[in-house]
mmCIF file of C-alpha atoms in Angstrom:
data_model
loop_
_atom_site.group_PDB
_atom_site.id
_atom_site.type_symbol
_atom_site.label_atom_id
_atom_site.label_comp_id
_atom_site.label_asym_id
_atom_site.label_seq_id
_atom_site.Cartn_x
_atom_site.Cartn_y
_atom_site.Cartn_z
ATOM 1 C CA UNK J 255 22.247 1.033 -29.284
ATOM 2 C CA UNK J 256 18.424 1.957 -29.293
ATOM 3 C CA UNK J 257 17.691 -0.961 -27.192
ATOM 4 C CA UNK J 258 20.180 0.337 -24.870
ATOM 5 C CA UNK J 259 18.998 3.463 -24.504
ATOM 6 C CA UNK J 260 15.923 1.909 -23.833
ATOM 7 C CA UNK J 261 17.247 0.376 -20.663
ATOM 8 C CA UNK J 262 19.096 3.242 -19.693
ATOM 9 C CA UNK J 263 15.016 5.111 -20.044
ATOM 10 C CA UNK J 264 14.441 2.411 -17.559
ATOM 11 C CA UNK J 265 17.132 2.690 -14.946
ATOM 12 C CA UNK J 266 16.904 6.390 -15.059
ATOM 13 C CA UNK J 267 12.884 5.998 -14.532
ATOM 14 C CA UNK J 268 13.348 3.447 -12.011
ATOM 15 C CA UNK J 269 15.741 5.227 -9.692
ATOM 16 C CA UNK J 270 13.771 8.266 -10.151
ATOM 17 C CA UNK J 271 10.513 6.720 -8.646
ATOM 18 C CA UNK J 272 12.259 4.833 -6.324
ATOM 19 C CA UNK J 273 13.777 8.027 -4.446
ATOM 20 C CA UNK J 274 10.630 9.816 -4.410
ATOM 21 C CA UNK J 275 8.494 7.082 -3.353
ATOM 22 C CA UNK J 276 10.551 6.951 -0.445
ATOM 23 C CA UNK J 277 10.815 10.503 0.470
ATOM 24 C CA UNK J 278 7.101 10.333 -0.059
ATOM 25 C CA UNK J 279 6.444 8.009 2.601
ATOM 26 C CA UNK J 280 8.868 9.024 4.911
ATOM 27 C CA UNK J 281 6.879 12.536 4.753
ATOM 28 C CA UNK J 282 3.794 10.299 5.075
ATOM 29 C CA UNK J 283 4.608 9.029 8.891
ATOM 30 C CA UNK J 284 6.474 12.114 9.911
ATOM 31 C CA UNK J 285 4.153 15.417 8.632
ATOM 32 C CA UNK J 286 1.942 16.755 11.709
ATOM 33 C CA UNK J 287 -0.720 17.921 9.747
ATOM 34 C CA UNK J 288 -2.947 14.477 8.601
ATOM 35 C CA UNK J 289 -3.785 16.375 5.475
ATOM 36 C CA UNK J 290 -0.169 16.856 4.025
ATOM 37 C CA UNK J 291 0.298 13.360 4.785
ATOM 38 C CA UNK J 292 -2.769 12.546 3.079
ATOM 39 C CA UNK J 293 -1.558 14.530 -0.184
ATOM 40 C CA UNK J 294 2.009 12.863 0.452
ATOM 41 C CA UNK J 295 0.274 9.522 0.135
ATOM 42 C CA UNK J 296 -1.284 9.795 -2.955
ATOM 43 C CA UNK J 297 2.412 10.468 -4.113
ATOM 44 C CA UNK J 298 3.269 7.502 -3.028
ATOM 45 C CA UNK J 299 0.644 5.848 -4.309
ATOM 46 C CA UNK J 300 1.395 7.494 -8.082
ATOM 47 C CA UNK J 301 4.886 7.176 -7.623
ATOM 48 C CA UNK J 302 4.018 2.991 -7.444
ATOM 49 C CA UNK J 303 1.593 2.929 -10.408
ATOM 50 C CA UNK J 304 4.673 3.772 -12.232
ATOM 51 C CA UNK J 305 6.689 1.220 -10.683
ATOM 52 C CA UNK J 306 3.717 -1.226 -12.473
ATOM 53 C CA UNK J 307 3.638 0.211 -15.555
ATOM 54 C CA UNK J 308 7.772 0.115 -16.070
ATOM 55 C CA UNK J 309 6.607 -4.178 -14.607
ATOM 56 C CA UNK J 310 4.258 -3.959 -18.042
ATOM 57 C CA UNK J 311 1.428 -4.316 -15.722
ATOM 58 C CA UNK J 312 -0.764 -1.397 -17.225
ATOM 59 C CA UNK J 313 -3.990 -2.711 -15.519
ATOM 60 C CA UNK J 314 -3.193 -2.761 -12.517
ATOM 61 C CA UNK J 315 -1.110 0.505 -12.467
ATOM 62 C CA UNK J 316 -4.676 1.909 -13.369
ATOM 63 C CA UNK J 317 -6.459 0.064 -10.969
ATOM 64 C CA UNK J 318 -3.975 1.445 -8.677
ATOM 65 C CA UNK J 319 -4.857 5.372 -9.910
ATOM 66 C CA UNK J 320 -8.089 5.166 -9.764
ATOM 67 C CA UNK J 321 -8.849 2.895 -6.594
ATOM 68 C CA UNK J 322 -6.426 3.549 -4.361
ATOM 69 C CA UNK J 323 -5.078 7.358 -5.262
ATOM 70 C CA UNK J 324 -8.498 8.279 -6.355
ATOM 71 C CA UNK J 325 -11.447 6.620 -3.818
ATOM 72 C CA UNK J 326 -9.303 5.185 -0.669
ATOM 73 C CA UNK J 327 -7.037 8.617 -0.434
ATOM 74 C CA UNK J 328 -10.321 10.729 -0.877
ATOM 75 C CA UNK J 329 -12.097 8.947 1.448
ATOM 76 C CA UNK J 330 -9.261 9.630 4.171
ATOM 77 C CA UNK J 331 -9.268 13.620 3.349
ATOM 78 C CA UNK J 332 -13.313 13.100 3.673
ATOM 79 C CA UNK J 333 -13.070 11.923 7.342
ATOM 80 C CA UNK J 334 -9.955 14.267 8.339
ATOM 81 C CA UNK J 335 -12.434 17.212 6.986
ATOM 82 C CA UNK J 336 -15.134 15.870 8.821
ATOM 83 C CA UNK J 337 -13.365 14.827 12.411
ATOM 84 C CA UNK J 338 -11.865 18.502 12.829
ATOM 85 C CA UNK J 339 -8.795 17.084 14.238
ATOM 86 C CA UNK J 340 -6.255 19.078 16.287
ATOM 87 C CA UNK J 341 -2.881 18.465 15.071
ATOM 88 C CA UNK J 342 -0.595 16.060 17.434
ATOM 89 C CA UNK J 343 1.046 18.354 20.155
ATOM 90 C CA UNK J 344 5.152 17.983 19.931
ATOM 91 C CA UNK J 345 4.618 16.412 23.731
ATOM 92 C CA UNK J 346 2.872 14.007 21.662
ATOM 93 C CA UNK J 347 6.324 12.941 19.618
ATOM 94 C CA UNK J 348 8.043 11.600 22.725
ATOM 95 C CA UNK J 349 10.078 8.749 22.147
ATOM 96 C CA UNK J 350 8.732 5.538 23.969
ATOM 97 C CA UNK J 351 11.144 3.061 24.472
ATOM 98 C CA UNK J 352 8.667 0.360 23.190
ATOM 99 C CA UNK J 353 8.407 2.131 20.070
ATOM 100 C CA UNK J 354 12.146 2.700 19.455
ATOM 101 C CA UNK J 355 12.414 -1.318 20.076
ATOM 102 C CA UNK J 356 9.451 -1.584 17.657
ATOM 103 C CA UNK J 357 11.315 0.598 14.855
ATOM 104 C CA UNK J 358 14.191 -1.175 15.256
ATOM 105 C CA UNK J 359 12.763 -4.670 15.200
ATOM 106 C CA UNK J 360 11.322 -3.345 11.798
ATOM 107 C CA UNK J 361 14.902 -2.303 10.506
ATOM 108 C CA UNK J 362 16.462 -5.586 11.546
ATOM 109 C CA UNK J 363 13.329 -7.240 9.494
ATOM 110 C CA UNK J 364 14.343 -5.126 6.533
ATOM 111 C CA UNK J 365 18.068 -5.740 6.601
ATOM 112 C CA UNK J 366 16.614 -9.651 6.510
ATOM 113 C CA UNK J 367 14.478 -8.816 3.402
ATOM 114 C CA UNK J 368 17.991 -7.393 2.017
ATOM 115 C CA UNK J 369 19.700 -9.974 2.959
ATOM 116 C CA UNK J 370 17.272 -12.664 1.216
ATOM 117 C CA UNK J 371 16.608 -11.182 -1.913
ATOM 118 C CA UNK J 372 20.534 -10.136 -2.186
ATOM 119 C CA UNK J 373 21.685 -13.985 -1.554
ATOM 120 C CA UNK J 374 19.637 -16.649 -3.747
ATOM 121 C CA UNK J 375 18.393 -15.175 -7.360
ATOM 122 C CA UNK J 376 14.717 -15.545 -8.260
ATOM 123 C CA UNK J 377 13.449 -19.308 -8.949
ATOM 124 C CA UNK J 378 10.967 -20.961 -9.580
ATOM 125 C CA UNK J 379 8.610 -22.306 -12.311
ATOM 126 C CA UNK J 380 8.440 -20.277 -15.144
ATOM 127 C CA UNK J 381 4.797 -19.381 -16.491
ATOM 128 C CA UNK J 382 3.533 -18.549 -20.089
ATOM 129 C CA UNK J 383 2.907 -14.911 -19.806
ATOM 130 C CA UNK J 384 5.967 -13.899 -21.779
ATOM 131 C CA UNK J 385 6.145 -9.643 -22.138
ATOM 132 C CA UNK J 386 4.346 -10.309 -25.932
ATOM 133 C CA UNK J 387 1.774 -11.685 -24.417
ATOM 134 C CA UNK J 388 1.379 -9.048 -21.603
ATOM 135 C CA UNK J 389 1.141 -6.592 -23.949
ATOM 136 C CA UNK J 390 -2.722 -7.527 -24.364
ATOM 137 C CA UNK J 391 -2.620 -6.830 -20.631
ATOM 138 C CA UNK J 392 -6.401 -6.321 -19.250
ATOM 139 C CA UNK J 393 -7.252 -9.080 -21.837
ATOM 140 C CA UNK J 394 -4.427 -11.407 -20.305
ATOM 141 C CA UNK J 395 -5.769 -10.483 -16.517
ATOM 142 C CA UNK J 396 -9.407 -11.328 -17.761
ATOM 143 C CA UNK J 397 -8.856 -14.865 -18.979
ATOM 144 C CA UNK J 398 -7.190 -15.673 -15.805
ATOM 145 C CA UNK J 399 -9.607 -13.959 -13.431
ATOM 146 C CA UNK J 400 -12.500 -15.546 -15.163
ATOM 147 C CA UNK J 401 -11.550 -19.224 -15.770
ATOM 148 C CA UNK J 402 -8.871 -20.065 -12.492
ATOM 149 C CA UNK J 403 -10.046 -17.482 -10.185
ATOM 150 C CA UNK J 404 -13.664 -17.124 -11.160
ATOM 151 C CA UNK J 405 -14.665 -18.191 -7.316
ATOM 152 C CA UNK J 406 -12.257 -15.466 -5.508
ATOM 153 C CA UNK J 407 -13.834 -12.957 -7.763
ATOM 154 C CA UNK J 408 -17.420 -13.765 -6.922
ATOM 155 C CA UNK J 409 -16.052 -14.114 -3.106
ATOM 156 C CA UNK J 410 -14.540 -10.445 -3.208
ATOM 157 C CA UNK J 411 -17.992 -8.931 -4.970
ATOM 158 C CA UNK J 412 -19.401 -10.737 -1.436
ATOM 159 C CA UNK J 413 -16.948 -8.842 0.511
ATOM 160 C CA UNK J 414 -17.657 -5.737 -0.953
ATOM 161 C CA UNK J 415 -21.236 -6.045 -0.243
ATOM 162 C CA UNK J 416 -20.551 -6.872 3.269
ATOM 163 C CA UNK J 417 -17.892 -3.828 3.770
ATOM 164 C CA UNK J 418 -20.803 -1.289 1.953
ATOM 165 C CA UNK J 419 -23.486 -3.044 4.447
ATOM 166 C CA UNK J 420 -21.392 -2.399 7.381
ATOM 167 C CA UNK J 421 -20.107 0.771 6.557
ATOM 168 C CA UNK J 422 -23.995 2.385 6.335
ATOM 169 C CA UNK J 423 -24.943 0.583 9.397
ATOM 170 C CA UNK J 424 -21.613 1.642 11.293
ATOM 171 C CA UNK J 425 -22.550 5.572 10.253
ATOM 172 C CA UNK J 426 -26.299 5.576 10.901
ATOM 173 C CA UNK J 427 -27.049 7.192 13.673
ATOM 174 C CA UNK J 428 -28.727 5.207 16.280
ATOM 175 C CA UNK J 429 -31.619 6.763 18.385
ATOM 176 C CA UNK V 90 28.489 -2.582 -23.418
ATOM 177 C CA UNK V 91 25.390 -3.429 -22.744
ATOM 178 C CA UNK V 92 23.364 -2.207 -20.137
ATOM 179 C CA UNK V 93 21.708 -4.958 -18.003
ATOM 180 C CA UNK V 94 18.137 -4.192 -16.862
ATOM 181 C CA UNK V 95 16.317 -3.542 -13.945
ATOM 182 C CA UNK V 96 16.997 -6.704 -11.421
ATOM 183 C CA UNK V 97 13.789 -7.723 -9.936
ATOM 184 C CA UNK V 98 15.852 -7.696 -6.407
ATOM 185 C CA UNK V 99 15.811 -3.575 -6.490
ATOM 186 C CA UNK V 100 11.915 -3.673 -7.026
ATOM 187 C CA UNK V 101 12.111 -6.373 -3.700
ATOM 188 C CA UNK V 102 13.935 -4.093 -1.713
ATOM 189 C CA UNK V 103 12.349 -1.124 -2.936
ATOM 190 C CA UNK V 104 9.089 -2.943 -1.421
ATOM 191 C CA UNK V 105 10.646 -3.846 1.707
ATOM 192 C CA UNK V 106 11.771 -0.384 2.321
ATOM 193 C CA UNK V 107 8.364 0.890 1.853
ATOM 194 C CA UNK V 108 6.734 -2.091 3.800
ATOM 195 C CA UNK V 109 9.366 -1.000 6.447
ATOM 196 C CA UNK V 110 8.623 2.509 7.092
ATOM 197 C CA UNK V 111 4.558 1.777 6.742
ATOM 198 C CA UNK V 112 5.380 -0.539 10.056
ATOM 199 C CA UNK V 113 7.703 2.168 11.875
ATOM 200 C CA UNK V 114 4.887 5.039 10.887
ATOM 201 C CA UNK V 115 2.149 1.981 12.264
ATOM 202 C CA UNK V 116 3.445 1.517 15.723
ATOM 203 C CA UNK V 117 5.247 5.427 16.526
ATOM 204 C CA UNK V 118 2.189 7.670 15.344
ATOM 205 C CA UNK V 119 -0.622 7.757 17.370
ATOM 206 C CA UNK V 120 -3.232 9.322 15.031
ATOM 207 C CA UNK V 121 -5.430 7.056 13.982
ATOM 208 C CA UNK V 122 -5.870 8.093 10.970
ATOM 209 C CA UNK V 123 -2.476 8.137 9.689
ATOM 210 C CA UNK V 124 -1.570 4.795 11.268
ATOM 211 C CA UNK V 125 -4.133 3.514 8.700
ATOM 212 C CA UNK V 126 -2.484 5.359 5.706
ATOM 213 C CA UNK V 127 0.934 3.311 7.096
ATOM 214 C CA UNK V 128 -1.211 0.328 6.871
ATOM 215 C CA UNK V 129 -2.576 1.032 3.514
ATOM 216 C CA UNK V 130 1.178 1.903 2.400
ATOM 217 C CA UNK V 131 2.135 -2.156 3.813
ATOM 218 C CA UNK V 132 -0.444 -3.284 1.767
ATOM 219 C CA UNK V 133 0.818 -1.419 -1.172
ATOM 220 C CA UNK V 134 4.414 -2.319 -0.916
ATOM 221 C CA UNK V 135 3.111 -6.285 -0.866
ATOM 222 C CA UNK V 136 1.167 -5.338 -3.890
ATOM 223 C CA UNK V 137 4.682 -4.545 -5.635
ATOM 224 C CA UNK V 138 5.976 -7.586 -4.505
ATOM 225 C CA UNK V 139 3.956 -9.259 -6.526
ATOM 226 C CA UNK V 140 3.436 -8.147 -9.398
ATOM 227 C CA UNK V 141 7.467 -8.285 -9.516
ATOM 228 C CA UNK V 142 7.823 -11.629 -8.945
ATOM 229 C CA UNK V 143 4.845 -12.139 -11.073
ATOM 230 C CA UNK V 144 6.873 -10.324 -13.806
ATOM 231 C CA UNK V 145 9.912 -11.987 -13.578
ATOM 232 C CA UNK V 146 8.013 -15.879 -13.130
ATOM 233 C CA UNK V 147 5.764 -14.690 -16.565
ATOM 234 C CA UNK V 148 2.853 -15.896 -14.547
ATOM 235 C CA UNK V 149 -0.206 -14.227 -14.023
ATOM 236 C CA UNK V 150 -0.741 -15.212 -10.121
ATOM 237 C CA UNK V 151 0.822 -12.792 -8.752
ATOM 238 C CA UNK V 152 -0.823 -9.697 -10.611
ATOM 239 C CA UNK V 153 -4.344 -11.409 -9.763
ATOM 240 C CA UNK V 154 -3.208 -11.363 -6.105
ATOM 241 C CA UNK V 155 -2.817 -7.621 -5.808
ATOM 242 C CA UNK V 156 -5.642 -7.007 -7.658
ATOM 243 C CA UNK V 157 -7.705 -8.744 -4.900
ATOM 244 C CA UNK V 158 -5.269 -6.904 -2.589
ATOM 245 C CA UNK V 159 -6.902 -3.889 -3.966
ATOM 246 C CA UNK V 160 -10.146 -4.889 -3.599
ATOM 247 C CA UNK V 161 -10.106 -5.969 0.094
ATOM 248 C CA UNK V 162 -8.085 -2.728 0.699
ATOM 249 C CA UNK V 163 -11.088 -0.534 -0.277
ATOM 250 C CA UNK V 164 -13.652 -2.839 1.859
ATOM 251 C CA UNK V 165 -11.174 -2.366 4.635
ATOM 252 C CA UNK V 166 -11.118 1.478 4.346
ATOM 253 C CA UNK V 167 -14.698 1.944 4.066
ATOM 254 C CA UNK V 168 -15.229 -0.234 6.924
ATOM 255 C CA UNK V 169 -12.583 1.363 9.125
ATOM 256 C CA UNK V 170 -12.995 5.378 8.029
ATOM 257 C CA UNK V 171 -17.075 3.858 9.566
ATOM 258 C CA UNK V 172 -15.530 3.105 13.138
ATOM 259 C CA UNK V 173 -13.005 5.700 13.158
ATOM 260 C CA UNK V 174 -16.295 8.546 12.434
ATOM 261 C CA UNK V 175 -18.282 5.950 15.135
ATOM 262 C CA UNK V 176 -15.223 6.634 17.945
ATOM 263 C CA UNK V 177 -14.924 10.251 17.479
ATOM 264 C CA UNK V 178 -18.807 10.647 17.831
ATOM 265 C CA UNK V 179 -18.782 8.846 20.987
ATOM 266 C CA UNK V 180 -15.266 9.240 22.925
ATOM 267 C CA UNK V 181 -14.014 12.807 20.516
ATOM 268 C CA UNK V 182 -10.849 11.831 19.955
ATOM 269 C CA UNK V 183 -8.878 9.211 17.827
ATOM 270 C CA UNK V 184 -5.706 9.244 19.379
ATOM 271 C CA UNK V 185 -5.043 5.218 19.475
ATOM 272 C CA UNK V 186 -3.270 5.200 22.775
ATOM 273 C CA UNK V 187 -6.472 7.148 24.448
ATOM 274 C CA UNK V 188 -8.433 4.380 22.680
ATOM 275 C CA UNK V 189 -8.022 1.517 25.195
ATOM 276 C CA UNK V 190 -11.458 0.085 25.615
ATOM 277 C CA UNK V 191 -10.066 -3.643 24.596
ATOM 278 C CA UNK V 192 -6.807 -3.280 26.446
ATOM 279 C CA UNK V 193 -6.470 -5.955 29.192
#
């Protein structure tokens, strides 16, 4: 009965995320305003840290908070404050025909992900990272990021450098 | 009764209905700005596929993958929040279809 209920926590959880993720990002690409749909991103973005956490993946649902609802999201309201943009007229809205074919190529691509994940069940070769482990979550993450992907990691600290190089370059203001 | 759990096909589609309306918000709006948030919201959606299937496999792969995800993400935004300051200093607007420099 309690592990039931426990489920049930779950589905009701689930659901609820799922709905407002969705309504969140549907108010992301259809708000005028950049801001609001700045604000309705970081929804979004909460809404699937949760989604990782009920996936017992606590790291990354924090890595999630804190990189991409805390720096990337305040980054965007930093340059929409800056850039003193005027909001899209309604002339602007006008339905294209190349972008109806375009949102409807992306629906048809959907129904296929439906269609695929409805049809076969998940296979494939089952790991060693049973839920007892993952409890010990950032300690799990760390043995695998430093023994099997050790080189990716010192590749991405590369990138990073790069991106921060080219982002104060980019801004400077040349004379 | 019991109640089964979550399947790991609702987090799927859950991700490709996310992934989907990042793409239709990516090629109708014509802010720059906020065809980038669709773009980050793709990215995102990916990153939920795999940590699912990551879940569901009990392997560790997948979770890596998003983290890098992540990482490349914020590279890519302070890269491209650089060249989208750069445009509106030299052509004052960022409306991608006035943007056509490239366009052959």
């Amino acid at each position: 009965m309690a592990e039931n209920l426990g489920v049930l926590f779950q589905w009701v959880i689930f659901l609820g995320v799922a709905f407002t993720s969705i309504i969140a990002s549907l108010l992301v690409i259809t708000r005028k305003n950049p801001i609001h749909s700045a604000l309705f991103l970081v929804l979004t973005f909460i809404c699937v840290a949760v989604l990782y956490v009920l996936l017992q993946n606590q790291f990354i649902a924090i890595v999630q908070v804190i990189v991409y609802a805390g720096a990337i999201v305040m980054l965007i309201v930093f340059v929409i404050m800056l850039l003193d943009l005027e909001e899209e007229l309604r002339s602007g809205m006008r339905l294209l025909y190349s972008k109806v074919l375009g949102s409807l190529l992306a629906v048809l691509f959907l129904l296929g992900i439906i269609y695929s994940v409805a049809a076969s069940p998940l296979t494939g070769q089952q790991g060693s990272y049973t839920p007892e482990r993952m409890s010990a979550n950032v300690k799990a993450v760390g043995e695998v990021l430093f023994t099997k992907y050790l080189f990716p990691f010192e590749i991405a600290s590369i990138l990073l450098v790069a991106a921060v190089i080219g982002a104060v370059v980019l801004s400077k203001r040349r004379r | 009764m019991v109640l089964p759990a979550v399947p790991p096909a609702l987090y799927l589609i859950l991700s490709g209905i996310l992934f989907t309306i990042g793409v239709i918000g990516a090629l109708t709006r014509r802010n720059a700005i906020i065809v980038f948030m669709s773009i980050e919201m793709m990215l995102n959606a990916v990153n939920v596929t795999f940590v699912t299937v990551s879940r569901f496999l009990q392997s560790m792969d997948g979770v890596l993958f998003a983290f890098f995800v992540i990482a490349v993400a914020a590279a890519e935004a302070a890269v491209g929040l650089a060249i989208f300051v750069l445009l509106y200093r030299s052509r004052e607007t960022i409306n991608v279809d006035e943007i056509n420099l490239l366009k052959w």
